Coordinates of C-alpha atoms and ligand atoms in Angstrom, one line a residue:
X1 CA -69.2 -86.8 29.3
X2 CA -66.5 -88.4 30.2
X3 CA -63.7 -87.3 32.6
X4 CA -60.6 -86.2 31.1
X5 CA -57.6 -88.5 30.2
X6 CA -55.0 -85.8 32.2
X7 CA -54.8 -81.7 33.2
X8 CA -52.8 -81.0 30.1
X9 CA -52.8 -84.5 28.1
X10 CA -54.3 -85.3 25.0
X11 CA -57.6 -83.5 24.8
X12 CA -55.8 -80.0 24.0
X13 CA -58.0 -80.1 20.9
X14 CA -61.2 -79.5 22.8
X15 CA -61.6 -75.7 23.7
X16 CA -61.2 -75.0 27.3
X17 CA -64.7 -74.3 27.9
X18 CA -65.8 -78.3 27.3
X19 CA -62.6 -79.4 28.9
X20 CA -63.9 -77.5 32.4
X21 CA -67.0 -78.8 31.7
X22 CA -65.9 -82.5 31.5
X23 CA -65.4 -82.2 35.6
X24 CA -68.8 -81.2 36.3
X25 CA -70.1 -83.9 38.6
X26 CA -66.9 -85.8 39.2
X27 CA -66.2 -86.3 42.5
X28 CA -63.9 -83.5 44.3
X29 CA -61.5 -85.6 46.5
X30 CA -62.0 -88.6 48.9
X31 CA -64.4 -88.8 51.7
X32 CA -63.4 -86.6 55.0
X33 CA -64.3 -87.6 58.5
X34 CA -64.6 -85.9 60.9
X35 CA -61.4 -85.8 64.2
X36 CA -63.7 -85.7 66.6
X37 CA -67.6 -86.3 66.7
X38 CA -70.1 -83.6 67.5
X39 CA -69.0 -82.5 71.1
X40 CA -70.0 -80.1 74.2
X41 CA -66.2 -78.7 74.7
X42 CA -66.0 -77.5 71.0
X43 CA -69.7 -76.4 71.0
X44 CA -68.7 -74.0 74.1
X45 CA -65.5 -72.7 72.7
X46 CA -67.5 -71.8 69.8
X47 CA -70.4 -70.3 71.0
X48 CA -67.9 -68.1 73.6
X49 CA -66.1 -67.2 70.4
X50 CA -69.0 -66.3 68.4
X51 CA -70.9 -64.1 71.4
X52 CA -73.9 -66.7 70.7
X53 CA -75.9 -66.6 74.0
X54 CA -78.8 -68.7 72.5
X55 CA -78.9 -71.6 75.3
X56 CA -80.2 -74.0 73.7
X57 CA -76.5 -74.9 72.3
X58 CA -75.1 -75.2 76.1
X59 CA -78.1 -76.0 78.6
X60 CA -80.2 -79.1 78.5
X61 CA -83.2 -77.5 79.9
X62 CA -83.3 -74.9 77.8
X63 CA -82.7 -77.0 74.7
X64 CA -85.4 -79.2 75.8
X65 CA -87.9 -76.7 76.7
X66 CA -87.3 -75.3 73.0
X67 CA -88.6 -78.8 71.5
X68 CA -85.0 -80.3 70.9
X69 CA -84.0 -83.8 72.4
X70 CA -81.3 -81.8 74.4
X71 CA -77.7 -79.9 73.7
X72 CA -77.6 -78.9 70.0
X73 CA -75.1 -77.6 67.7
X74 CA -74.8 -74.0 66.1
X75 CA -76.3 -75.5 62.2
X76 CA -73.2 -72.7 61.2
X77 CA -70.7 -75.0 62.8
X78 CA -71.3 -77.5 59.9
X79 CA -67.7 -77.5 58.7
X80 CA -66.4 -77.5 61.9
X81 CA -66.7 -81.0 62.6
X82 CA -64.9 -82.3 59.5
X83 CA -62.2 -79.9 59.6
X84 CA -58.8 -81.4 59.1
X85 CA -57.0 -78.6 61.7
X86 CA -54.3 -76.0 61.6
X87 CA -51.6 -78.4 61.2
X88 CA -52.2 -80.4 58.5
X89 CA -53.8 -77.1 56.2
X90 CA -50.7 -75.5 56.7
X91 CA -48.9 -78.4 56.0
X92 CA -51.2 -78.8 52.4
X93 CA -50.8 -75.3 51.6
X94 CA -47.0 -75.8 51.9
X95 CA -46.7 -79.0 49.6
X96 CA -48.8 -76.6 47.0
X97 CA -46.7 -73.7 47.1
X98 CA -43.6 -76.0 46.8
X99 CA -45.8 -77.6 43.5
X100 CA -45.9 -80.9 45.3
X101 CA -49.6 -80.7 45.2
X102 CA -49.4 -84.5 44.9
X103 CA -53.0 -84.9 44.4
X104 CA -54.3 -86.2 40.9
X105 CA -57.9 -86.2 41.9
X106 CA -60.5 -84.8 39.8
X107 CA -60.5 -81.1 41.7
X108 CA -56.2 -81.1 41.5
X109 CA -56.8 -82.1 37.7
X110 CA -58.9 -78.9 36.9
X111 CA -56.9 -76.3 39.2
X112 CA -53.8 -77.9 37.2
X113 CA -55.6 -77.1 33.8
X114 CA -56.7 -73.6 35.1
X115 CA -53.4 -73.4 36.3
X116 CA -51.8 -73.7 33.2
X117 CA -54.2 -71.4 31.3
X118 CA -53.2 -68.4 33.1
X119 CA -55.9 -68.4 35.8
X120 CA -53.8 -68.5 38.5
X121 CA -55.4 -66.9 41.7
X122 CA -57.9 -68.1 43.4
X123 CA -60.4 -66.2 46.3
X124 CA -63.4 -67.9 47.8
X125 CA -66.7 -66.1 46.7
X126 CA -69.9 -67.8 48.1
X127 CA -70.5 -70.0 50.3
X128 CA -74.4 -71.4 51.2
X129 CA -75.3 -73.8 53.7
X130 CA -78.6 -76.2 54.1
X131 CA -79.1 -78.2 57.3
X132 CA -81.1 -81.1 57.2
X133 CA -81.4 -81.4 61.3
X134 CA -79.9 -80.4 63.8
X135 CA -76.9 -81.8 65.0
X136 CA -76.3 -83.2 68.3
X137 CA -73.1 -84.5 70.9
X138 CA -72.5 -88.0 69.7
X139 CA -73.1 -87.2 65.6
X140 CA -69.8 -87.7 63.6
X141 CA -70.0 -86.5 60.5
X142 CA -68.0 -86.9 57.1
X143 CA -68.0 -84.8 54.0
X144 CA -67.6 -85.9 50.4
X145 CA -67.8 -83.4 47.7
X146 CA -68.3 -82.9 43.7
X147 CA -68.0 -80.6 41.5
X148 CA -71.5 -78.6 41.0
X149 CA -70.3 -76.2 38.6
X150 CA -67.9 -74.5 36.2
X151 CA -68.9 -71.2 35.0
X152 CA -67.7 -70.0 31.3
X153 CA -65.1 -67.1 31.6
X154 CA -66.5 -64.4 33.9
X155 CA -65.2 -60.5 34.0
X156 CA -64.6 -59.5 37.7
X157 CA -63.4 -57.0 39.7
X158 CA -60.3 -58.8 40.2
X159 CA -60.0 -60.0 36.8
X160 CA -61.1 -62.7 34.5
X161 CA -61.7 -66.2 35.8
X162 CA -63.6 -69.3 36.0
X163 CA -66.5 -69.8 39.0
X164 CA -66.1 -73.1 40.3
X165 CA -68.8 -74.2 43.0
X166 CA -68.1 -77.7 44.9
X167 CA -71.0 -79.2 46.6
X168 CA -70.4 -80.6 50.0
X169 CA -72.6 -83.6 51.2
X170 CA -72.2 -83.9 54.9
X171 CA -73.2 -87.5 56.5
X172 CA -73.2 -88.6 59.9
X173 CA -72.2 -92.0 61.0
X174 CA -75.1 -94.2 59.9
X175 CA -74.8 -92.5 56.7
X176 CA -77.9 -89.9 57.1
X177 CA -77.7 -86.3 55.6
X178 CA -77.7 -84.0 57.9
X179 CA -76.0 -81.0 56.1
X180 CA -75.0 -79.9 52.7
X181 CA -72.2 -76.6 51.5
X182 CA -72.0 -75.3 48.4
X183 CA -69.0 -73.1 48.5
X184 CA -67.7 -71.4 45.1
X185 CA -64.2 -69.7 44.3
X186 CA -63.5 -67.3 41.4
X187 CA -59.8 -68.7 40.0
X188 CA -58.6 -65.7 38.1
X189 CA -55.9 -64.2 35.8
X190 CA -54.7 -61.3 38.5
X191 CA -54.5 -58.1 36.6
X192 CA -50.8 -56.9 36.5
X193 CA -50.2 -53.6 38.1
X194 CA -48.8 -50.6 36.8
X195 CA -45.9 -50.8 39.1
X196 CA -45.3 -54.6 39.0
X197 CA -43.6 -53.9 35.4
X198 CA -41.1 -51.7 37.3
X199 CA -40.4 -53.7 39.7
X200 CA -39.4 -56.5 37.7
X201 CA -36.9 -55.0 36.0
X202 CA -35.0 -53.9 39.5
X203 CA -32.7 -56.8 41.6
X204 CA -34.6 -59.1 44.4
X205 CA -32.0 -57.2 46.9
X206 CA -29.4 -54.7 46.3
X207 CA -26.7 -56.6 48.5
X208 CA -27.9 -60.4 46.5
X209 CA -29.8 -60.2 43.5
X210 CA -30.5 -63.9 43.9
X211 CA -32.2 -63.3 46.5
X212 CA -36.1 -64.2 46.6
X213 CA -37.7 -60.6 46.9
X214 CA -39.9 -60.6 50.6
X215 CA -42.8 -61.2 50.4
X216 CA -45.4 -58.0 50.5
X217 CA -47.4 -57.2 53.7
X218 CA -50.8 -58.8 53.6
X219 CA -53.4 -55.6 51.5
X220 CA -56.0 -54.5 53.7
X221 CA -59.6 -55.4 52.6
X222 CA -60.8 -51.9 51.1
X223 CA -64.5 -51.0 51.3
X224 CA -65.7 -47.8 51.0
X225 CA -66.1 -47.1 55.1
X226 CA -62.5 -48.1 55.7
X227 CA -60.5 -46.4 52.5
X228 CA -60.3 -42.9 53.9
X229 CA -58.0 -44.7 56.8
X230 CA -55.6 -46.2 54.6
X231 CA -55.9 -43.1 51.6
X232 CA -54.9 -40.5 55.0
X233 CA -52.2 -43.0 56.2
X234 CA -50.7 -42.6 52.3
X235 CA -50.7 -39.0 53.3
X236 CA -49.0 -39.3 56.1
X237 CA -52.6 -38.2 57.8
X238 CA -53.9 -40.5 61.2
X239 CA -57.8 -40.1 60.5
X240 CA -60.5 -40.7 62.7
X241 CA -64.6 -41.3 61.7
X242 CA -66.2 -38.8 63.0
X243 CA -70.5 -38.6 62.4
X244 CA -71.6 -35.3 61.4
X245 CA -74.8 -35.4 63.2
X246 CA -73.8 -35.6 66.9
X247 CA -69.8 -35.4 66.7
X248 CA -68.7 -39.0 68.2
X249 CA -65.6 -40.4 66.6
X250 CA -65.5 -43.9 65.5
X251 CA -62.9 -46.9 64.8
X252 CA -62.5 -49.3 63.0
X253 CA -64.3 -47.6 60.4
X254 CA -68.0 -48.6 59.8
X255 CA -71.3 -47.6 58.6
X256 CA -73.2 -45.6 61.0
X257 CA -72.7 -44.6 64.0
X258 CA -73.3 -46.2 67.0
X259 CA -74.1 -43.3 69.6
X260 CA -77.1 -42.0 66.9
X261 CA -77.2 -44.4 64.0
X262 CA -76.5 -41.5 61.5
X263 CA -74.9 -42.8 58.3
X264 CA -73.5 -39.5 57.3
X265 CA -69.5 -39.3 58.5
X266 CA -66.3 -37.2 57.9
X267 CA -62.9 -37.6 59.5
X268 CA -60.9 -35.9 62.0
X269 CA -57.6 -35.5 61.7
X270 CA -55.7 -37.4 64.5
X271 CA -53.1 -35.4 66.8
X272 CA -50.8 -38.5 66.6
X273 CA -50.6 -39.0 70.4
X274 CA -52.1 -41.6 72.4
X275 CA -51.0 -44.3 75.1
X276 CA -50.2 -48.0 75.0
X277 CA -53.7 -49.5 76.2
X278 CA -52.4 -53.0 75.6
X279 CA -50.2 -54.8 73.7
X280 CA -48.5 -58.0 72.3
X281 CA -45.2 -59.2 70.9
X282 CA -45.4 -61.7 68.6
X283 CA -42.8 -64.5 68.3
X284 CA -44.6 -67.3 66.0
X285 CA -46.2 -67.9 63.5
X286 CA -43.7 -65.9 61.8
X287 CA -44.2 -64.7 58.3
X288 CA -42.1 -63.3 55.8
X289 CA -43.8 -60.0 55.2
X290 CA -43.0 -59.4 58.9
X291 CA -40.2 -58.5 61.2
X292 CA -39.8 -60.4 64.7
X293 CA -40.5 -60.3 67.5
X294 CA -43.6 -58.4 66.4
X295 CA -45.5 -55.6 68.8
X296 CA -48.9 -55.2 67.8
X297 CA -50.3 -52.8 70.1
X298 CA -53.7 -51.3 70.7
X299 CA -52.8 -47.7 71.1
X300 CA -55.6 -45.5 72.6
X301 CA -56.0 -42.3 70.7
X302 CA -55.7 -38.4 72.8
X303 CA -58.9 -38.0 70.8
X304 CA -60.7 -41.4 72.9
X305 CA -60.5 -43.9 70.3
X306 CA -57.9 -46.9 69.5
X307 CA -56.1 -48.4 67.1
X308 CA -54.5 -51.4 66.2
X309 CA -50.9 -51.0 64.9
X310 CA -47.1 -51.9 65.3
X311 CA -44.7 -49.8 67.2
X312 CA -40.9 -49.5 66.6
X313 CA -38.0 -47.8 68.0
X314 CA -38.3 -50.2 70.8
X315 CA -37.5 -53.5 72.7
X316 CA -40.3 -55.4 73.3
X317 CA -38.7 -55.5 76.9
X318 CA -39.1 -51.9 77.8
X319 CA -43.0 -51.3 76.5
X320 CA -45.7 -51.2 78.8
X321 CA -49.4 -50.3 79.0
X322 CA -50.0 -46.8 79.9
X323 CA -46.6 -45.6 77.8
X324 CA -47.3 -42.7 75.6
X325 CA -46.3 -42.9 71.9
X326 CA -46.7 -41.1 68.6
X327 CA -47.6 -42.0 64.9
X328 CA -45.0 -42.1 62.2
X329 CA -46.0 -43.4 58.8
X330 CA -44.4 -46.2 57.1
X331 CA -44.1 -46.9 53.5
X332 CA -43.9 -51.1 53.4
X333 CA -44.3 -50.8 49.1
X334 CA -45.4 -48.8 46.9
X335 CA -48.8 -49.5 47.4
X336 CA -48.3 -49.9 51.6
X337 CA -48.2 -47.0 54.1
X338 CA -49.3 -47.5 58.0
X339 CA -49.0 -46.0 60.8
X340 CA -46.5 -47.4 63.1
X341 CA -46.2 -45.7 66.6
X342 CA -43.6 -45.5 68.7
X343 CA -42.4 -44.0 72.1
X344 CA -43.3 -40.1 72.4
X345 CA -39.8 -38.5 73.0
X346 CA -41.7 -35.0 73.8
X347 CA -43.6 -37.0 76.7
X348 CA -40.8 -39.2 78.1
X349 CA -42.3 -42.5 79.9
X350 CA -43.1 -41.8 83.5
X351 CA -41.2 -44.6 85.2
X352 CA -40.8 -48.5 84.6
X353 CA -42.7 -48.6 87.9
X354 CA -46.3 -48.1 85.8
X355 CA -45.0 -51.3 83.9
X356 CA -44.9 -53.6 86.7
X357 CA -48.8 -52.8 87.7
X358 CA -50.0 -55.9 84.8
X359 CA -47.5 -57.8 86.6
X360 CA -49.0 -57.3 90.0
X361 CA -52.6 -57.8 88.6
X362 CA -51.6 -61.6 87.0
X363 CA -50.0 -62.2 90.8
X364 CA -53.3 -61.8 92.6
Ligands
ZN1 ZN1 -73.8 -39.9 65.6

C-alpha cells in the first residue's frame, strides 16, 4: 500500500476505510529521546509517588540480593524516560487548538483526515506494555513509533469512531530493545446533546455576544460507585456511602467497604456541616472553566468523613483550618451541580487566633 499523497488531496475517490488503512505501518512521528537517562532521583520521586516500597528500585543490596546487577527501574516507568515534560505538551496542545498543528507526519495526516470526516474527539482507550529487561541508572532510552492499527468504524459508548493503536518501540542507547507500548485511542464523532441545540441558538454572553462562551467545568468520571454523589448534588442532596452491613460511611465513593469488605451500600444524607481540615488557594495554572484565586478545600464532614470541594463567600485571606462551613449547591451548567461550602454563619468562626496555629507549626 502505499502512503497517501495528502489528508484530504487527491485520493477522495477511495472510501475512507482504505484511506485509514493506507497508514497502517507508516511511521508515527520522528524518533524521541529521552531528557535525561535512567536516573536514581526520578526513580525515588516516583516510587514515593506511587507508595511502591519494593526496594529493589532504591537499595543496592536489596536489588542485588533479588538477582539484579543493582538499582532497577519500576518496568511501569517505561514512558517516563522519554517524556518530553510539562512545558513543551502544553505548549503542543496549544499550537493544536490554535490549528497550527504544524506537523505533516504520517500520524498529523490521519487525525487531519479523521478530522475532517467528522470524528473529532479523541480519548485514550488501552494502553499495554512489554519490557524486555529491566532498566537500570545509566540506560537512555528513545522511542519511535508506527502505526499498528486502524479499526473499521466502531459503535461506542461515546459515539462512533475509529480505534487507532500506535506501537511504541523503546531503545536504549546502543540501540537494544528494552521496552515496547502499544497504546490505542478511540477518535469519535461526540454525540450532540439534547441541550447543546438550545444552547446554540442563545448569545456567547448577554453583555457581548461576540464573546467566546467559557469554557464548561471539567465532567466528572461517572461510574456506577460514584453517580449517587453527583445525582444527590443535582438535588441539592450532600450524600455520604454508607455499607449496610456494619454502618461505616465512606468517601470518595468505592466498592466495598473497607472496615468489613461488604459490597452492599446506601447513602446517608449529609447534615451540610463540617470544618475546614485543610485547604489550598489556587493561583496558577489557571483555566477558563475556573474562577481565581481558587480554594479547594478538604472539608471534614459532622458525620466523620471529608470531601474535596471549593468554598465561596470568602477571601482566601480570612480561611483557616478548623473554620466551620456549610454546603450550598451550585449549578455550573445544565449538566453541572456541586457542592461548594462556605463559612457557617449559624456557627460564627471562633477567632483568627485558631488561624495562626499552621503558622506556628511551619515556624518550628
Ligand atoms: Zn462495612
Amino acid at each position: 500500500m502505499s502512503p497517501p499523497a495528502t489528508a484530504s488531496g487527491a485520493t477522495s475517490d477511495q472510501s475512507l476505510d482504505d484511506r485509514l488503512q493506507a497508514f497502517v505501518g507508516l511511521s508515527s512521528g520522528s524518533v524521541t529521546r529521552g531528557q535525561d537517562a535512567v536516573n536514581l532521583p526520578m526513580i525515588r520521586h516516583w516510587v514515593e509517588a506511587m507508595g511502591d516500597h519494593n526496594p529493589v528500585y532504591v537499595d543496592e543490596a536489596a536489588a542485588r540480593q533479588a538477582g539484579f546487577p543493582g538499582i532497577i527501574a519500576p518496568p511501569t516507568m517505561l514512558q517516563v524516560w522519554i517524556m518530553r515534560g510539562l512545558r513543551a505538551s502544553e505548549e503542543a496542545d496549544r499550537a493544536r487548538a490554535a490549528g497550527e498543528a504544524g506537523g505533516d507526519g504520517p500520524s498529523d495526516q490521519l487525525m487531519a483526515l479523521l478530522d475532517e470526516a467528522g470524528f473529532t474527539s479523541v480519548v485514550a482507550t488501552n494502553c499495554d506494555q512489554h519490557y524486555v529487561r529491566p532498566l537500570v541508572p545509566g540506560d537512555h532510552l528513545q522511542v519511535s513509533s508506527t502505526i499498528d492499527s486502524v479499526s473499521s468504524e466502531k459503535a461506542t459508548g461515546l459515539g462512533v469512531g475509529h480505534f487507532i493503536t500506535s506501537r511504541l518501540e523503546f531503545t536504549n542507547q546502543h540501540g537494544e530493545p528494552v521496552g515496547s507500548m502499544l497504546f490505542r485511542i478511540l477518535k469519535f464523532k461526540p454525540r450532540p446533546k439534547a441541550s447543546d441545540a438550545t444552547k446554540a441558538s442563545e448569545p456567547a454572553s448577554a453583555q457581548d455576544p461576540t464573546a467566546a462562551p467559557r469554557p464548561k467545568r471539567p465532567r466528572p468520571a461517572l461510574t456506577q460507585d460514584n453517580r449517587f454523589f453527583f445525582d444527590g448534588a443535582e438535588q441539592h442532596q450532600l450524600l455520604i456511602q454508607r455499607c449496610t452491613n456494619c454502618g461505616t460511611l465512606r468517601h470518595p465513593p468505592r466498592p466495598s467497604c473497607g472496615h468489613c469488605r461488604s459490597f452492599e451500600w446506601d447513602t446517608q444524607v449529609a447534615s451540610g456541616r463540617g470544618t475546614i481540615y485543610s485547604f489550598v488557594v489556587n493561583h496558577y495554572p489557571q483555566i477558563p472553566a475556573f474562577d481565581y484565586p481558587l480554594v479547594v478545600a478538604l472539608v471534614e464532614l459532622e458525620e466523620g468523613t471529608r470531601l474535596v470541594a471549593n468554598v465561596s463567600g470568602i477571601t482566601p485571606d480570612d480561611i483557616f483550618i478548623g473554620q466551620p462551613v456549610v454546603v450550598g449547591f451550585e449549578a455550573f451548567d445544565d449538566d453541572l451541580t456541586l457542592p461548594v461550602f462556605r463559612p457557617d454563619p449559624d456557627r460564627p468562626a471562633a477567632t483568627a487566633a485558631t488561624s495562626a496555629a499552621p503558622t506556628e507549626t511551619r515556624k518550628s
